[in-house]
Amino acid sequence: MIGDMYYKFQDYDEAKVFYNKVLEDPIPAAEHHLLASCYNGLALIARYHDKDLDASDQYLLQILDMPRHPTATEVHVLSWKGIGNGNIGYNLYLRKKYTEAIPKLEFARKQMAELSDFSYAGYMAATLADTYLSLGNKSACKKYIDLAEEYNARMESHLGHTNVYPVLSRYYLSKGDSRVGQQYMDSATAFQKRSVEEFSMMKLMRAEQRNHKLEQEAKEEQLKAEQQRVNRYKSIVKSIVSGFFVLAIAGGLGMIIFLRKRHARKTVEQPPQEEAISLPLLPESSEEEPIAEEEEDTQGRYAELAKEIEQLMLSKKLYLRTDFRMVELARDLRTNRTYISRAISEEFGCSFSSYINRLRVQHAQLLIHTHPEMPQEQIAEKSGSKHAAVFSRTFKEYTGVTFREWQRGYK
């Protein structure tokens, strides 16, 4: 899963590391049906990042040659046969070996359509349409264009259009209809732009999370260094006090011995009839007063609590609940509202309500990116706000522009 996330964010070298970690121990990987997924990820990296189609083919052949594991379902086996053949066919398509590519692509299209994976089936249909167009077979091209659009109609996502619209554009241009061809090219460009914007938004959110993590780690290191410095000072103070204490005891014992010897000498020298001179009583040595302990370092606890707050908020998306209150967060974290308020103030520099509003605005921005046509009231409700007008003011406070101005930028 970590490898897949790195691949999604185009960190291909990091993705390779984690895919290969799985393949280092193939027996448990096979039991959990992870081998095919890792081979496919490495094949796609070899294709798109390393530009090595031969290496990509080798990984894909590993998928097709794998023996069936006893716990694997029929759907699992058929899915990976379809994906493996489809990707090998796509590599042949990239090499412009169209006649060799067609049987592989067609097998994958039929297989994945039967399994109701219309996303992959549509991708194969669009590739077949472009393959036949490259061979000059316009009727076969139109047949697969229609199939691709039929599969896309069964999907909720708009991503399928990014594959079929460029083919439609070339198809109509080849027929001499430049107006319709240009319209489909403009649509393809618009969908591609939206996909790029969504990807950029995800990378921005990832970068913000990474920066926050680095800031937290820096704070933790600073607190750790400060604690070590305090411990050193305590150790030095204890050593000095212990030294003085030892010297005081040694000095006191030496004084007692000296006074007793002097008293003994005076007793010997005095005449028998005189009274012995009594030794003066030594004052009782006062006990050393305990060293006042320094204040316990609470900054580290506030940083740790703030980290737990953010993890809980992001994992459970508590801020999307319109009736969410601080007392519920305190109950989940087994602490009190005072500590939560102080932790948020110390670590995020704002109040609890401002922190919740910031998370809701960020969620609203993401909804606008993914659903630019969604009404303002619905986005406000899905972001955890009861009143759209109040949320609109909050949105402008955090972004500097009104809700509708931000939304118009993505329509």
GROMACS .gro file of C-alpha atoms in nm:
model
  411
    1MET     CA    1   0.000   0.000   0.000
    2ILE     CA    2   0.290   0.236   0.071
    3GLY     CA    3   0.435   0.151  -0.270
    4ASP     CA    4   0.098   0.228  -0.433
    5MET     CA    5   0.083   0.565  -0.258
    6TYR     CA    6   0.433   0.658  -0.374
    7TYR     CA    7   0.335   0.551  -0.727
    8LYS     CA    8   0.020   0.763  -0.709
    9PHE     CA    9   0.229   1.070  -0.624
   10GLN     CA   10   0.481   0.978  -0.899
   11ASP     CA   11   0.762   0.905  -0.652
   12TYR     CA   12   0.860   0.607  -0.864
   13ASP     CA   13   1.200   0.533  -0.709
   14GLU     CA   14   1.043   0.517  -0.362
   15ALA     CA   15   0.760   0.299  -0.496
   16LYS     CA   16   1.017   0.052  -0.637
   17VAL     CA   17   1.174   0.012  -0.294
   18PHE     CA   18   0.849  -0.099  -0.130
   19TYR     CA   19   0.735  -0.321  -0.418
   20ASN     CA   20   1.070  -0.501  -0.404
   21LYS     CA   21   1.043  -0.538  -0.026
   22VAL     CA   22   0.727  -0.742  -0.082
   23LEU     CA   23   0.893  -0.953  -0.352
   24GLU     CA   24   1.188  -1.032  -0.124
   25ASP     CA   25   0.961  -1.271   0.069
   26PRO     CA   26   0.738  -1.423  -0.202
   27ILE     CA   27   0.567  -1.697   0.003
   28PRO     CA   28   0.362  -1.471   0.238
   29ALA     CA   29   0.317  -1.227  -0.052
   30ALA     CA   30   0.156  -1.505  -0.255
   31GLU     CA   31  -0.067  -1.603   0.038
   32HIS     CA   32  -0.197  -1.246   0.057
   33HIS     CA   33  -0.222  -1.217  -0.326
   34LEU     CA   34   0.026  -0.927  -0.340
   35LEU     CA   35   0.267  -1.059  -0.605
   36ALA     CA   36   0.060  -0.959  -0.908
   37SER     CA   37  -0.001  -0.609  -0.772
   38CYS     CA   38   0.373  -0.554  -0.713
   39TYR     CA   39   0.473  -0.691  -1.054
   40ASN     CA   40   0.214  -0.468  -1.220
   41GLY     CA   41   0.337  -0.161  -1.030
   42LEU     CA   42   0.698  -0.232  -1.133
   43ALA     CA   43   0.583  -0.287  -1.494
   44LEU     CA   44   0.411   0.052  -1.505
   45ILE     CA   45   0.716   0.223  -1.353
   46ALA     CA   46   0.939   0.059  -1.615
   47ARG     CA   47   0.700   0.183  -1.888
   48TYR     CA   48   0.635   0.541  -1.779
   49HIS     CA   49   0.942   0.629  -1.570
   50ASP     CA   50   1.229   0.416  -1.701
   51LYS     CA   51   1.102   0.408  -2.062
   52ASP     CA   52   1.198   0.040  -2.074
   53LEU     CA   53   0.918  -0.154  -2.242
   54ASP     CA   54   1.118  -0.480  -2.242
   55ALA     CA   55   1.156  -0.469  -1.863
   56SER     CA   56   0.787  -0.382  -1.837
   57ASP     CA   57   0.698  -0.692  -2.041
   58GLN     CA   58   0.911  -0.913  -1.817
   59TYR     CA   59   0.721  -0.803  -1.506
   60LEU     CA   60   0.386  -0.855  -1.682
   61LEU     CA   61   0.483  -1.206  -1.795
   62GLN     CA   62   0.553  -1.284  -1.428
   63ILE     CA   63   0.186  -1.211  -1.359
   64LEU     CA   64   0.065  -1.442  -1.635
   65ASP     CA   65   0.309  -1.722  -1.539
   66MET     CA   66   0.225  -1.725  -1.166
   67PRO     CA   67   0.071  -2.051  -1.043
   68ARG     CA   68  -0.274  -2.014  -0.893
   69HIS     CA   69  -0.267  -1.995  -0.515
   70PRO     CA   70  -0.516  -2.225  -0.334
   71THR     CA   71  -0.683  -1.929  -0.159
   72ALA     CA   72  -0.718  -1.715  -0.474
   73THR     CA   73  -1.073  -1.660  -0.601
   74GLU     CA   74  -1.177  -1.706  -0.963
   75VAL     CA   75  -1.242  -1.332  -0.998
   76HIS     CA   76  -0.893  -1.253  -0.870
   77VAL     CA   77  -0.728  -1.487  -1.122
   78LEU     CA   78  -0.937  -1.366  -1.417
   79SER     CA   79  -0.879  -0.999  -1.325
   80TRP     CA   80  -0.502  -1.032  -1.330
   81LYS     CA   81  -0.509  -1.228  -1.657
   82GLY     CA   82  -0.703  -0.940  -1.809
   83ILE     CA   83  -0.474  -0.672  -1.664
   84GLY     CA   84  -0.156  -0.859  -1.760
   85ASN     CA   85  -0.267  -0.915  -2.121
   86GLY     CA   86  -0.400  -0.562  -2.148
   87ASN     CA   87  -0.075  -0.404  -2.035
   88ILE     CA   88   0.133  -0.626  -2.263
   89GLY     CA   89  -0.100  -0.525  -2.547
   90TYR     CA   90  -0.056  -0.158  -2.455
   91ASN     CA   91   0.324  -0.198  -2.466
   92LEU     CA   92   0.287  -0.343  -2.817
   93TYR     CA   93   0.064  -0.046  -2.906
   94LEU     CA   94   0.337   0.193  -2.784
   95ARG     CA   95   0.586   0.006  -3.005
   96LYS     CA   96   0.337   0.057  -3.294
   97LYS     CA   97   0.304  -0.319  -3.337
   98TYR     CA   98  -0.068  -0.277  -3.389
   99THR     CA   99  -0.161  -0.615  -3.535
  100GLU     CA  100   0.013  -0.793  -3.244
  101ALA     CA  101  -0.145  -0.559  -2.991
  102ILE     CA  102  -0.508  -0.608  -3.101
  103PRO     CA  103  -0.560  -0.969  -2.971
  104LYS     CA  104  -0.413  -0.882  -2.629
  105LEU     CA  105  -0.618  -0.563  -2.598
  106GLU     CA  106  -0.938  -0.734  -2.712
  107PHE     CA  107  -0.890  -1.021  -2.464
  108ALA     CA  108  -0.840  -0.770  -2.180
  109ARG     CA  109  -1.145  -0.564  -2.287
  110LYS     CA  110  -1.381  -0.862  -2.289
  111GLN     CA  111  -1.239  -1.009  -1.968
  112MET     CA  112  -1.267  -0.689  -1.766
  113ALA     CA  113  -1.611  -0.602  -1.905
  114GLU     CA  114  -1.738  -0.944  -1.794
  115LEU     CA  115  -1.598  -0.870  -1.446
  116SER     CA  116  -1.774  -0.527  -1.448
  117ASP     CA  117  -1.442  -0.341  -1.433
  118PHE     CA  118  -1.567  -0.079  -1.678
  119SER     CA  119  -1.280   0.159  -1.609
  120TYR     CA  120  -1.018  -0.084  -1.741
  121ALA     CA  121  -1.250  -0.214  -2.015
  122GLY     CA  122  -1.308   0.144  -2.134
  123TYR     CA  123  -0.933   0.209  -2.133
  124MET     CA  124  -0.879  -0.099  -2.351
  125ALA     CA  125  -1.165   0.000  -2.586
  126ALA     CA  126  -1.021   0.350  -2.633
  127THR     CA  127  -0.676   0.201  -2.707
  128LEU     CA  128  -0.828  -0.042  -2.960
  129ALA     CA  129  -1.011   0.247  -3.127
  130ASP     CA  130  -0.686   0.440  -3.165
  131THR     CA  131  -0.507   0.125  -3.287
  132TYR     CA  132  -0.762   0.066  -3.566
  133LEU     CA  133  -0.753   0.435  -3.658
  134SER     CA  134  -0.374   0.409  -3.694
  135LEU     CA  135  -0.431   0.111  -3.928
  136GLY     CA  136  -0.683   0.314  -4.132
  137ASN     CA  137  -0.987   0.107  -4.029
  138LYS     CA  138  -1.234   0.383  -3.941
  139SER     CA  139  -1.538   0.159  -3.902
  140ALA     CA  140  -1.361  -0.061  -3.643
  141CYS     CA  141  -1.235   0.257  -3.474
  142LYS     CA  142  -1.593   0.391  -3.441
  143LYS     CA  143  -1.713   0.055  -3.305
  144TYR     CA  144  -1.463   0.066  -3.018
  145ILE     CA  145  -1.526   0.437  -2.956
  146ASP     CA  146  -1.893   0.351  -2.901
  147LEU     CA  147  -1.792   0.067  -2.666
  148ALA     CA  148  -1.562   0.298  -2.468
  149GLU     CA  149  -1.840   0.555  -2.428
  150GLU     CA  150  -2.080   0.280  -2.320
  151TYR     CA  151  -1.836   0.169  -2.049
  152ASN     CA  152  -1.774   0.529  -1.941
  153ALA     CA  153  -2.148   0.581  -1.898
  154ARG     CA  154  -2.147   0.308  -1.633
  155MET     CA  155  -1.875   0.483  -1.434
  156GLU     CA  156  -1.922   0.766  -1.184
  157SER     CA  157  -1.581   0.916  -1.258
  158HIS     CA  158  -1.509   1.144  -1.554
  159LEU     CA  159  -1.160   0.998  -1.601
  160GLY     CA  160  -1.270   0.764  -1.880
  161HIS     CA  161  -1.335   1.064  -2.105
  162THR     CA  162  -0.968   1.160  -2.091
  163ASN     CA  163  -0.892   0.839  -2.284
  164VAL     CA  164  -1.170   0.843  -2.545
  165TYR     CA  165  -1.196   1.216  -2.631
  166PRO     CA  166  -0.849   1.237  -2.796
  167VAL     CA  167  -0.943   0.937  -3.013
  168LEU     CA  168  -1.276   1.097  -3.103
  169SER     CA  169  -1.092   1.415  -3.201
  170ARG     CA  170  -0.854   1.227  -3.434
  171TYR     CA  171  -1.143   1.021  -3.573
  172TYR     CA  172  -1.346   1.326  -3.680
  173LEU     CA  173  -1.037   1.507  -3.808
  174SER     CA  174  -0.956   1.202  -4.024
  175LYS     CA  175  -1.310   1.227  -4.168
  176GLY     CA  176  -1.252   1.594  -4.252
  177ASP     CA  177  -1.487   1.730  -3.983
  178SER     CA  178  -1.245   1.976  -3.823
  179ARG     CA  179  -1.514   2.156  -3.621
  180VAL     CA  180  -1.626   1.848  -3.425
  181GLY     CA  181  -1.268   1.724  -3.407
  182GLN     CA  182  -1.158   2.050  -3.247
  183GLN     CA  183  -1.451   2.039  -3.001
  184TYR     CA  184  -1.345   1.695  -2.878
  185MET     CA  185  -0.984   1.809  -2.854
  186ASP     CA  186  -1.095   2.106  -2.641
  187SER     CA  187  -1.297   1.871  -2.418
  188ALA     CA  188  -0.998   1.637  -2.383
  189THR     CA  189  -0.779   1.932  -2.287
  190ALA     CA  190  -1.034   2.049  -2.028
  191PHE     CA  191  -1.058   1.703  -1.869
  192GLN     CA  192  -0.681   1.673  -1.867
  193LYS     CA  193  -0.650   2.015  -1.703
  194ARG     CA  194  -0.900   1.915  -1.434
  195SER     CA  195  -0.708   1.593  -1.367
  196VAL     CA  196  -0.383   1.788  -1.338
  197GLU     CA  197  -0.545   2.034  -1.097
  198GLU     CA  198  -0.681   1.753  -0.880
  199PHE     CA  199  -0.340   1.586  -0.876
  200SER     CA  200  -0.171   1.917  -0.792
  201MET     CA  201  -0.417   1.968  -0.506
  202MET     CA  202  -0.338   1.624  -0.366
  203LYS     CA  203   0.037   1.694  -0.391
  204LEU     CA  204  -0.014   2.030  -0.219
  205MET     CA  205  -0.202   1.866   0.068
  206ARG     CA  206   0.069   1.600   0.091
  207ALA     CA  207   0.340   1.869   0.098
  208GLU     CA  208   0.155   2.054   0.375
  209GLN     CA  209   0.126   1.733   0.576
  210ARG     CA  210   0.494   1.661   0.520
  211ASN     CA  211   0.594   2.014   0.628
  212HIS     CA  212   0.376   1.983   0.936
  213LYS     CA  213   0.540   1.651   1.019
  214LEU     CA  214   0.887   1.802   0.976
  215GLU     CA  215   0.790   2.094   1.199
  216GLN     CA  216   0.661   1.853   1.463
  217GLU     CA  217   0.981   1.649   1.444
  218ALA     CA  218   1.189   1.966   1.473
  219LYS     CA  219   0.991   2.071   1.779
  220GLU     CA  220   1.033   1.728   1.932
  221GLU     CA  221   1.408   1.737   1.869
  222GLN     CA  222   1.427   2.084   2.020
  223LEU     CA  223   1.234   1.970   2.327
  224LYS     CA  224   1.452   1.662   2.355
  225ALA     CA  225   1.770   1.874   2.339
  226GLU     CA  226   1.626   2.115   2.597
  227GLN     CA  227   1.539   1.825   2.827
  228GLN     CA  228   1.891   1.683   2.790
  229ARG     CA  229   2.038   2.025   2.875
  230VAL     CA  230   1.815   2.051   3.184
  231ASN     CA  231   1.917   1.701   3.291
  232ARG     CA  232   2.284   1.795   3.256
  233TYR     CA  233   2.231   2.105   3.472
  234LYS     CA  234   2.051   1.895   3.732
  235SER     CA  235   2.337   1.646   3.732
  236ILE     CA  236   2.593   1.925   3.776
  237VAL     CA  237   2.394   2.084   4.061
  238LYS     CA  238   2.355   1.748   4.234
  239SER     CA  239   2.729   1.683   4.203
  240ILE     CA  240   2.815   2.024   4.349
  241VAL     CA  241   2.568   1.986   4.637
  242SER     CA  242   2.692   1.633   4.706
  243GLY     CA  243   3.050   1.762   4.713
  244PHE     CA  244   2.966   2.038   4.958
  245PHE     CA  245   2.776   1.791   5.171
  246VAL     CA  246   3.074   1.553   5.185
  247LEU     CA  247   3.310   1.841   5.266
  248ALA     CA  248   3.076   1.963   5.542
  249ILE     CA  249   3.063   1.617   5.702
  250ALA     CA  250   3.440   1.576   5.677
  251GLY     CA  251   3.495   1.923   5.826
  252GLY     CA  252   3.251   1.854   6.109
  253LEU     CA  253   3.419   1.523   6.196
  254GLY     CA  254   3.761   1.688   6.188
  255MET     CA  255   3.645   1.964   6.423
  256ILE     CA  256   3.500   1.711   6.667
  257ILE     CA  257   3.826   1.513   6.673
  258PHE     CA  258   4.031   1.833   6.720
  259LEU     CA  259   3.816   1.954   7.013
  260ARG     CA  260   3.825   1.618   7.184
  261LYS     CA  261   4.206   1.603   7.160
  262ARG     CA  262   4.237   1.955   7.299
  263HIS     CA  263   4.002   1.870   7.586
  264ALA     CA  264   4.209   1.562   7.666
  265ARG     CA  265   4.531   1.765   7.683
  266LYS     CA  266   4.377   2.026   7.915
  267THR     CA  267   4.245   1.757   8.148
  268VAL     CA  268   4.594   1.604   8.187
  269GLU     CA  269   4.761   1.942   8.258
  270GLN     CA  270   4.509   2.058   8.527
  271PRO     CA  271   4.572   1.994   8.904
  272PRO     CA  272   4.365   1.712   9.052
  273GLN     CA  273   4.169   1.944   9.287
  274GLU     CA  274   4.038   2.161   9.011
  275GLU     CA  275   3.724   2.083   8.831
  276ALA     CA  276   3.763   1.949   8.485
  277ILE     CA  277   3.678   2.195   8.218
  278SER     CA  278   3.375   2.071   8.035
  279LEU     CA  279   3.378   2.068   7.660
  280PRO     CA  280   3.141   2.312   7.505
  281LEU     CA  281   2.855   2.150   7.322
  282LEU     CA  282   2.887   2.164   6.945
  283PRO     CA  283   2.586   2.311   6.770
  284GLU     CA  284   2.373   2.051   6.594
  285SER     CA  285   2.438   2.048   6.225
  286SER     CA  286   2.129   2.156   6.034
  287GLU     CA  287   2.002   1.917   5.768
  288GLU     CA  288   2.052   2.023   5.410
  289GLU     CA  289   1.741   2.176   5.269
  290PRO     CA  290   1.602   1.982   4.975
  291ILE     CA  291   1.661   2.126   4.633
  292ALA     CA  292   1.345   2.259   4.481
  293GLU     CA  293   1.258   2.049   4.183
  294GLU     CA  294   1.228   2.233   3.859
  295GLU     CA  295   0.893   2.264   3.693
  296GLU     CA  296   0.793   1.961   3.494
  297ASP     CA  297   0.832   2.013   3.126
  298THR     CA  298   0.477   2.028   2.994
  299GLN     CA  299   0.561   2.155   2.648
  300GLY     CA  300   0.641   1.806   2.526
  301ARG     CA  301   0.307   1.676   2.654
  302TYR     CA  302   0.119   1.954   2.473
  303ALA     CA  303   0.303   1.870   2.147
  304GLU     CA  304   0.217   1.502   2.187
  305LEU     CA  305  -0.148   1.583   2.267
  306ALA     CA  306  -0.170   1.813   1.962
  307LYS     CA  307  -0.035   1.532   1.746
  308GLU     CA  308  -0.299   1.293   1.884
  309ILE     CA  309  -0.571   1.554   1.824
  310GLU     CA  310  -0.474   1.597   1.460
  311GLN     CA  311  -0.446   1.222   1.397
  312LEU     CA  312  -0.793   1.162   1.546
  313MET     CA  313  -0.950   1.455   1.361
  314LEU     CA  314  -0.808   1.355   1.020
  315SER     CA  315  -0.866   0.980   1.056
  316LYS     CA  316  -1.228   1.004   1.177
  317LYS     CA  317  -1.306   1.341   1.006
  318LEU     CA  318  -1.481   1.458   1.324
  319TYR     CA  319  -1.485   1.816   1.198
  320LEU     CA  320  -1.746   1.719   0.935
  321ARG     CA  321  -2.008   1.672   1.209
  322THR     CA  322  -2.218   1.983   1.254
  323ASP     CA  323  -2.279   1.905   1.624
  324PHE     CA  324  -1.918   1.824   1.708
  325ARG     CA  325  -1.800   1.966   2.047
  326MET     CA  326  -1.471   1.982   2.230
  327VAL     CA  327  -1.606   1.770   2.515
  328GLU     CA  328  -1.639   1.472   2.276
  329LEU     CA  329  -1.279   1.513   2.165
  330ALA     CA  330  -1.169   1.528   2.530
  331ARG     CA  331  -1.362   1.209   2.604
  332ASP     CA  332  -1.204   1.023   2.307
  333LEU     CA  333  -0.853   1.130   2.413
  334ARG     CA  334  -0.923   1.074   2.786
  335THR     CA  335  -0.822   1.426   2.884
  336ASN     CA  336  -1.002   1.752   2.959
  337ARG     CA  337  -1.102   2.056   2.758
  338THR     CA  338  -0.843   2.281   2.922
  339TYR     CA  339  -0.554   2.065   2.803
  340ILE     CA  340  -0.700   2.036   2.453
  341SER     CA  341  -0.750   2.411   2.427
  342ARG     CA  342  -0.396   2.476   2.554
  343ALA     CA  343  -0.241   2.215   2.318
  344ILE     CA  344  -0.418   2.363   2.013
  345SER     CA  345  -0.319   2.716   2.116
  346GLU     CA  346   0.045   2.620   2.177
  347GLU     CA  347   0.097   2.401   1.868
  348PHE     CA  348  -0.141   2.546   1.605
  349GLY     CA  349  -0.155   2.906   1.726
  350CYS     CA  350  -0.533   2.933   1.727
  351SER     CA  351  -0.846   2.855   1.925
  352PHE     CA  352  -1.038   2.525   1.903
  353SER     CA  353  -1.316   2.679   1.691
  354SER     CA  354  -1.061   2.836   1.452
  355TYR     CA  355  -0.887   2.501   1.417
  356ILE     CA  356  -1.216   2.326   1.331
  357ASN     CA  357  -1.310   2.603   1.084
  358ARG     CA  358  -0.972   2.571   0.911
  359LEU     CA  359  -1.022   2.196   0.858
  360ARG     CA  360  -1.374   2.254   0.726
  361VAL     CA  361  -1.254   2.519   0.478
  362GLN     CA  362  -0.978   2.282   0.355
  363HIS     CA  363  -1.240   2.009   0.305
  364ALA     CA  364  -1.463   2.254   0.116
  365GLN     CA  365  -1.172   2.347  -0.113
  366LEU     CA  366  -1.120   1.980  -0.195
  367LEU     CA  367  -1.493   1.935  -0.270
  368ILE     CA  368  -1.486   2.236  -0.503
  369HIS     CA  369  -1.189   2.086  -0.689
  370THR     CA  370  -1.359   1.748  -0.730
  371HIS     CA  371  -1.720   1.870  -0.770
  372PRO     CA  372  -1.707   2.228  -0.909
  373GLU     CA  373  -2.079   2.223  -0.994
  374MET     CA  374  -2.197   2.131  -0.644
  375PRO     CA  375  -2.414   2.409  -0.485
  376GLN     CA  376  -2.264   2.621  -0.211
  377GLU     CA  377  -2.523   2.509   0.047
  378GLN     CA  378  -2.446   2.142  -0.017
  379ILE     CA  379  -2.070   2.194   0.007
  380ALA     CA  380  -2.115   2.388   0.331
  381GLU     CA  381  -2.329   2.107   0.475
  382LYS     CA  382  -2.083   1.837   0.364
  383SER     CA  383  -1.801   2.038   0.525
  384GLY     CA  384  -1.970   2.033   0.866
  385SER     CA  385  -2.138   2.376   0.871
  386LYS     CA  386  -2.503   2.428   0.967
  387HIS     CA  387  -2.544   2.767   0.795
  388ALA     CA  388  -2.415   2.839   0.443
  389ALA     CA  389  -2.400   3.216   0.504
  390VAL     CA  390  -2.186   3.177   0.816
  391PHE     CA  391  -1.963   2.929   0.636
  392SER     CA  392  -1.925   3.172   0.343
  393ARG     CA  393  -1.784   3.436   0.581
  394THR     CA  394  -1.554   3.178   0.738
  395PHE     CA  395  -1.438   3.065   0.392
  396LYS     CA  396  -1.342   3.421   0.290
  397GLU     CA  397  -1.168   3.477   0.624
  398TYR     CA  398  -0.936   3.183   0.560
  399THR     CA  399  -0.886   3.206   0.180
  400GLY     CA  400  -0.912   3.579   0.113
  401VAL     CA  401  -1.178   3.531  -0.156
  402THR     CA  402  -1.548   3.452  -0.146
  403PHE     CA  403  -1.683   3.102  -0.184
  404ARG     CA  404  -1.829   3.173  -0.529
  405GLU     CA  405  -1.509   3.343  -0.653
  406TRP     CA  406  -1.311   3.033  -0.556
  407GLN     CA  407  -1.573   2.805  -0.718
  408ARG     CA  408  -1.574   3.003  -1.046
  409GLY     CA  409  -1.202   2.934  -1.080
  410TYR     CA  410  -1.272   2.561  -1.124
  411LYS     CA  411  -1.581   2.564  -1.343
   0.00000   0.00000   0.00000
